[in-house]
Amino acid sequence: MSRRGGVLTLAVLAAVLAPLAGCGVGVRPTGVIEAGEPASGLTRGKRLYYASDTGLRAVPLLDQQNDSLEAVMKLLSQGPTAAERRAGLTTLFHAPSGYTVTGDGARVTVKLEGPYWAQARDQVTGQLVCTLASFQSVREAGVRADDVEVTVRPGEGPVVGPLRCAEFLDR
């Protein structure tokens, strides 16, 4: 190797290594920096909510194109996959016969032909409310899932709601 080639090689190495040599110089540890409260609330995206021993758990629905709220109720009643069942998830919700579901902005209404079979504050109702809220927030771009109110209007018995998903989480 000629002297000129050696000098060129050293110059290139120096140029590459110089920035690396400065790593850590002048950087001092800062400790914990307070940045406010952690993020909270429902995340955006289509999610089915299943019951578990510890409360409701969300399962993202990534490969489904279902935008119909009525179709979502059917999906919820089909229950979790085998893997999700092994993880302790189940569905307590069973789609009734004779119902319609409508969504308008931050409001979703489920109209049943017959009575509503669950209590207003149990996991069955929570599964329904949280699942419909998550799908409605995807259908309505400016609506957050936290703001969606779901009302169940049975053909017989008292109206249930309006209810929000947050009422059923972290109990």
C-alpha positions as YAML, in Angstrom:
chain: A
units: angstrom
residues:
- id: 1
  name: MET
  ca: [0.00, 0.00, 0.00]
- id: 2
  name: SER
  ca: [1.37, 3.42, -0.89]
- id: 3
  name: ARG
  ca: [1.80, 6.15, 1.64]
- id: 4
  name: ARG
  ca: [-0.96, 8.12, -0.03]
- id: 5
  name: GLY
  ca: [-3.37, 5.10, 0.16]
- id: 6
  name: GLY
  ca: [-2.54, 4.61, 3.84]
- id: 7
  name: VAL
  ca: [-3.19, 8.27, 4.64]
- id: 8
  name: LEU
  ca: [-6.50, 8.12, 2.77]
- id: 9
  name: THR
  ca: [-7.52, 4.97, 4.67]
- id: 10
  name: LEU
  ca: [-6.64, 6.62, 8.00]
- id: 11
  name: ALA
  ca: [-8.59, 9.73, 7.06]
- id: 12
  name: VAL
  ca: [-11.68, 7.69, 6.20]
- id: 13
  name: LEU
  ca: [-11.40, 5.69, 9.45]
- id: 14
  name: ALA
  ca: [-10.99, 8.87, 11.46]
- id: 15
  name: ALA
  ca: [-14.07, 10.39, 9.82]
- id: 16
  name: VAL
  ca: [-16.13, 7.29, 10.58]
- id: 17
  name: LEU
  ca: [-14.89, 6.79, 14.15]
- id: 18
  name: ALA
  ca: [-14.89, 10.45, 15.28]
- id: 19
  name: PRO
  ca: [-18.65, 10.67, 15.80]
- id: 20
  name: LEU
  ca: [-18.64, 7.39, 17.69]
- id: 21
  name: ALA
  ca: [-15.91, 8.55, 20.01]
- id: 22
  name: GLY
  ca: [-18.10, 11.42, 21.15]
- id: 23
  name: CYS
  ca: [-20.97, 9.17, 22.27]
- id: 24
  name: GLY
  ca: [-21.65, 9.70, 25.94]
- id: 25
  name: VAL
  ca: [-19.42, 12.73, 26.27]
- id: 26
  name: GLY
  ca: [-21.27, 15.61, 27.84]
- id: 27
  name: VAL
  ca: [-24.47, 13.59, 28.38]
- id: 28
  name: ARG
  ca: [-25.42, 13.36, 32.01]
- id: 29
  name: PRO
  ca: [-28.17, 11.20, 33.53]
- id: 30
  name: THR
  ca: [-31.32, 13.15, 34.40]
- id: 31
  name: GLY
  ca: [-33.33, 10.75, 36.53]
- id: 32
  name: VAL
  ca: [-37.11, 10.56, 36.32]
- id: 33
  name: ILE
  ca: [-38.83, 13.36, 34.45]
- id: 34
  name: GLU
  ca: [-42.46, 13.97, 35.42]
- id: 35
  name: ALA
  ca: [-44.70, 14.16, 32.35]
- id: 36
  name: GLY
  ca: [-48.21, 14.05, 33.78]
- id: 37
  name: GLU
  ca: [-50.71, 11.24, 34.03]
- id: 38
  name: PRO
  ca: [-50.43, 8.11, 31.90]
- id: 39
  name: ALA
  ca: [-52.72, 7.76, 28.93]
- id: 40
  name: SER
  ca: [-56.17, 6.49, 29.80]
- id: 41
  name: GLY
  ca: [-59.46, 5.65, 28.18]
- id: 42
  name: LEU
  ca: [-60.39, 3.37, 25.36]
- id: 43
  name: THR
  ca: [-58.04, 2.95, 22.46]
- id: 44
  name: ARG
  ca: [-59.16, 3.54, 18.91]
- id: 45
  name: GLY
  ca: [-59.94, 0.57, 16.74]
- id: 46
  name: LYS
  ca: [-62.38, -2.28, 16.39]
- id: 47
  name: ARG
  ca: [-62.39, -4.37, 19.52]
- id: 48
  name: LEU
  ca: [-64.56, -7.14, 20.85]
- id: 49
  name: TYR
  ca: [-64.90, -7.18, 24.62]
- id: 50
  name: TYR
  ca: [-64.97, -10.54, 26.34]
- id: 51
  name: ALA
  ca: [-65.58, -11.51, 29.95]
- id: 52
  name: SER
  ca: [-62.85, -12.92, 32.16]
- id: 53
  name: ASP
  ca: [-62.28, -13.61, 35.86]
- id: 54
  name: THR
  ca: [-60.71, -10.17, 36.18]
- id: 55
  name: GLY
  ca: [-63.32, -8.19, 34.22]
- id: 56
  name: LEU
  ca: [-63.77, -7.19, 30.61]
- id: 57
  name: ARG
  ca: [-60.84, -7.56, 28.23]
- id: 58
  name: ALA
  ca: [-60.56, -6.07, 24.75]
- id: 59
  name: VAL
  ca: [-59.48, -8.15, 21.77]
- id: 60
  name: PRO
  ca: [-58.56, -6.22, 18.61]
- id: 61
  name: LEU
  ca: [-60.39, -7.27, 15.49]
- id: 62
  name: LEU
  ca: [-57.75, -6.81, 12.81]
- id: 63
  name: ASP
  ca: [-58.85, -8.93, 9.88]
- id: 64
  name: GLN
  ca: [-62.58, -8.26, 9.82]
- id: 65
  name: GLN
  ca: [-64.27, -5.69, 7.61]
- id: 66
  name: ASN
  ca: [-67.49, -5.62, 9.64]
- id: 67
  name: ASP
  ca: [-68.78, -2.09, 9.95]
- id: 68
  name: SER
  ca: [-72.38, -3.00, 10.64]
- id: 69
  name: LEU
  ca: [-73.25, -2.73, 14.31]
- id: 70
  name: GLU
  ca: [-75.67, -5.62, 13.91]
- id: 71
  name: ALA
  ca: [-72.88, -7.81, 12.48]
- id: 72
  name: VAL
  ca: [-70.69, -6.87, 15.44]
- id: 73
  name: MET
  ca: [-73.31, -8.19, 17.86]
- id: 74
  name: LYS
  ca: [-73.25, -11.53, 16.01]
- id: 75
  name: LEU
  ca: [-69.45, -11.64, 16.16]
- id: 76
  name: LEU
  ca: [-69.54, -10.94, 19.89]
- id: 77
  name: SER
  ca: [-72.03, -13.73, 20.50]
- id: 78
  name: GLN
  ca: [-69.83, -16.22, 18.57]
- id: 79
  name: GLY
  ca: [-67.26, -15.85, 21.32]
- id: 80
  name: PRO
  ca: [-63.49, -15.78, 21.46]
- id: 81
  name: THR
  ca: [-61.11, -17.93, 19.45]
- id: 82
  name: ALA
  ca: [-59.68, -21.12, 20.94]
- id: 83
  name: ALA
  ca: [-56.47, -19.27, 21.88]
- id: 84
  name: GLU
  ca: [-58.45, -16.50, 23.55]
- id: 85
  name: ARG
  ca: [-60.50, -19.09, 25.46]
- id: 86
  name: ARG
  ca: [-57.27, -20.71, 26.69]
- id: 87
  name: ALA
  ca: [-56.29, -17.24, 27.93]
- id: 88
  name: GLY
  ca: [-59.43, -17.20, 30.09]
- id: 89
  name: LEU
  ca: [-61.78, -15.18, 27.87]
- id: 90
  name: THR
  ca: [-65.40, -16.06, 27.25]
- id: 91
  name: THR
  ca: [-68.57, -14.45, 26.00]
- id: 92
  name: LEU
  ca: [-71.61, -14.17, 28.19]
- id: 93
  name: PHE
  ca: [-73.46, -12.33, 25.45]
- id: 94
  name: HIS
  ca: [-75.82, -14.15, 23.11]
- id: 95
  name: ALA
  ca: [-77.35, -12.20, 20.23]
- id: 96
  name: PRO
  ca: [-81.10, -12.09, 20.66]
- id: 97
  name: SER
  ca: [-83.53, -12.81, 17.88]
- id: 98
  name: GLY
  ca: [-85.26, -9.75, 16.56]
- id: 99
  name: TYR
  ca: [-83.12, -6.68, 17.08]
- id: 100
  name: THR
  ca: [-81.85, -3.61, 15.27]
- id: 101
  name: VAL
  ca: [-78.84, -1.49, 16.11]
- id: 102
  name: THR
  ca: [-78.41, 2.09, 14.98]
- id: 103
  name: GLY
  ca: [-75.56, 4.51, 15.53]
- id: 104
  name: ASP
  ca: [-75.64, 8.27, 15.16]
- id: 105
  name: GLY
  ca: [-72.61, 10.23, 16.30]
- id: 106
  name: ALA
  ca: [-71.85, 9.31, 19.90]
- id: 107
  name: ARG
  ca: [-75.14, 7.47, 20.39]
- id: 108
  name: VAL
  ca: [-75.92, 3.81, 19.73]
- id: 109
  name: THR
  ca: [-79.36, 2.31, 20.27]
- id: 110
  name: VAL
  ca: [-80.15, -1.39, 20.41]
- id: 111
  name: LYS
  ca: [-83.86, -2.09, 19.90]
- id: 112
  name: LEU
  ca: [-85.02, -5.56, 20.94]
- id: 113
  name: GLU
  ca: [-88.31, -7.20, 20.07]
- id: 114
  name: GLY
  ca: [-88.38, -9.04, 23.39]
- id: 115
  name: PRO
  ca: [-87.09, -8.39, 26.91]
- id: 116
  name: TYR
  ca: [-83.49, -7.63, 27.79]
- id: 117
  name: TRP
  ca: [-82.08, -10.69, 29.57]
- id: 118
  name: ALA
  ca: [-79.17, -9.11, 31.49]
- id: 119
  name: GLN
  ca: [-78.67, -6.59, 34.27]
- id: 120
  name: ALA
  ca: [-77.61, -3.03, 33.49]
- id: 121
  name: ARG
  ca: [-74.28, -3.29, 35.32]
- id: 122
  name: ASP
  ca: [-73.10, -6.85, 34.64]
- id: 123
  name: GLN
  ca: [-70.38, -8.14, 32.32]
- id: 124
  name: VAL
  ca: [-72.92, -9.12, 29.65]
- id: 125
  name: THR
  ca: [-74.07, -5.54, 29.29]
- id: 126
  name: GLY
  ca: [-70.46, -4.36, 29.53]
- id: 127
  name: GLN
  ca: [-69.47, -6.63, 26.64]
- id: 128
  name: LEU
  ca: [-72.25, -5.17, 24.53]
- id: 129
  name: VAL
  ca: [-71.67, -1.53, 25.47]
- id: 130
  name: CYS
  ca: [-67.88, -1.58, 25.10]
- id: 131
  name: THR
  ca: [-67.91, -3.51, 21.83]
- id: 132
  name: LEU
  ca: [-70.52, -1.24, 20.24]
- id: 133
  name: ALA
  ca: [-68.69, 1.88, 21.51]
- id: 134
  name: SER
  ca: [-65.41, 0.75, 19.97]
- id: 135
  name: PHE
  ca: [-67.00, 0.04, 16.58]
- id: 136
  name: GLN
  ca: [-69.07, 3.24, 16.58]
- id: 137
  name: SER
  ca: [-65.93, 5.31, 17.21]
- id: 138
  name: VAL
  ca: [-64.35, 3.76, 14.11]
- id: 139
  name: ARG
  ca: [-67.48, 4.33, 12.02]
- id: 140
  name: GLU
  ca: [-67.72, 8.00, 13.13]
- id: 141
  name: ALA
  ca: [-64.29, 9.58, 12.68]
- id: 142
  name: GLY
  ca: [-64.80, 12.47, 15.11]
- id: 143
  name: VAL
  ca: [-66.22, 10.34, 17.93]
- id: 144
  name: ARG
  ca: [-64.09, 8.88, 20.71]
- id: 145
  name: ALA
  ca: [-65.07, 5.48, 22.10]
- id: 146
  name: ASP
  ca: [-65.07, 7.05, 25.61]
- id: 147
  name: ASP
  ca: [-67.89, 9.37, 24.53]
- id: 148
  name: VAL
  ca: [-70.21, 6.79, 22.96]
- id: 149
  name: GLU
  ca: [-73.41, 6.15, 24.92]
- id: 150
  name: VAL
  ca: [-75.28, 2.89, 24.34]
- id: 151
  name: THR
  ca: [-78.97, 2.47, 25.13]
- id: 152
  name: VAL
  ca: [-80.85, -0.84, 25.05]
- id: 153
  name: ARG
  ca: [-84.57, -0.49, 24.34]
- id: 154
  name: PRO
  ca: [-86.29, -3.82, 24.95]
- id: 155
  name: GLY
  ca: [-89.75, -4.59, 23.60]
- id: 156
  name: GLU
  ca: [-90.69, -5.49, 27.17]
- id: 157
  name: GLY
  ca: [-89.30, -4.02, 30.36]
- id: 158
  name: PRO
  ca: [-87.34, -0.92, 31.27]
- id: 159
  name: VAL
  ca: [-84.85, 0.89, 29.02]
- id: 160
  name: VAL
  ca: [-81.21, 0.18, 29.92]
- id: 161
  name: GLY
  ca: [-78.88, 3.14, 29.63]
- id: 162
  name: PRO
  ca: [-77.49, 5.27, 28.25]
- id: 163
  name: LEU
  ca: [-74.27, 3.60, 29.38]
- id: 164
  name: ARG
  ca: [-70.60, 4.24, 28.58]
- id: 165
  name: CYS
  ca: [-67.87, 1.64, 28.42]
- id: 166
  name: ALA
  ca: [-65.83, 3.27, 31.18]
- id: 167
  name: GLU
  ca: [-68.57, 2.25, 33.64]
- id: 168
  name: PHE
  ca: [-67.59, -1.40, 33.10]
- id: 169
  name: LEU
  ca: [-63.80, -1.25, 33.02]
- id: 170
  name: ASP
  ca: [-61.37, -1.53, 35.94]
- id: 171
  name: ARG
  ca: [-63.90, -2.71, 38.48]
...
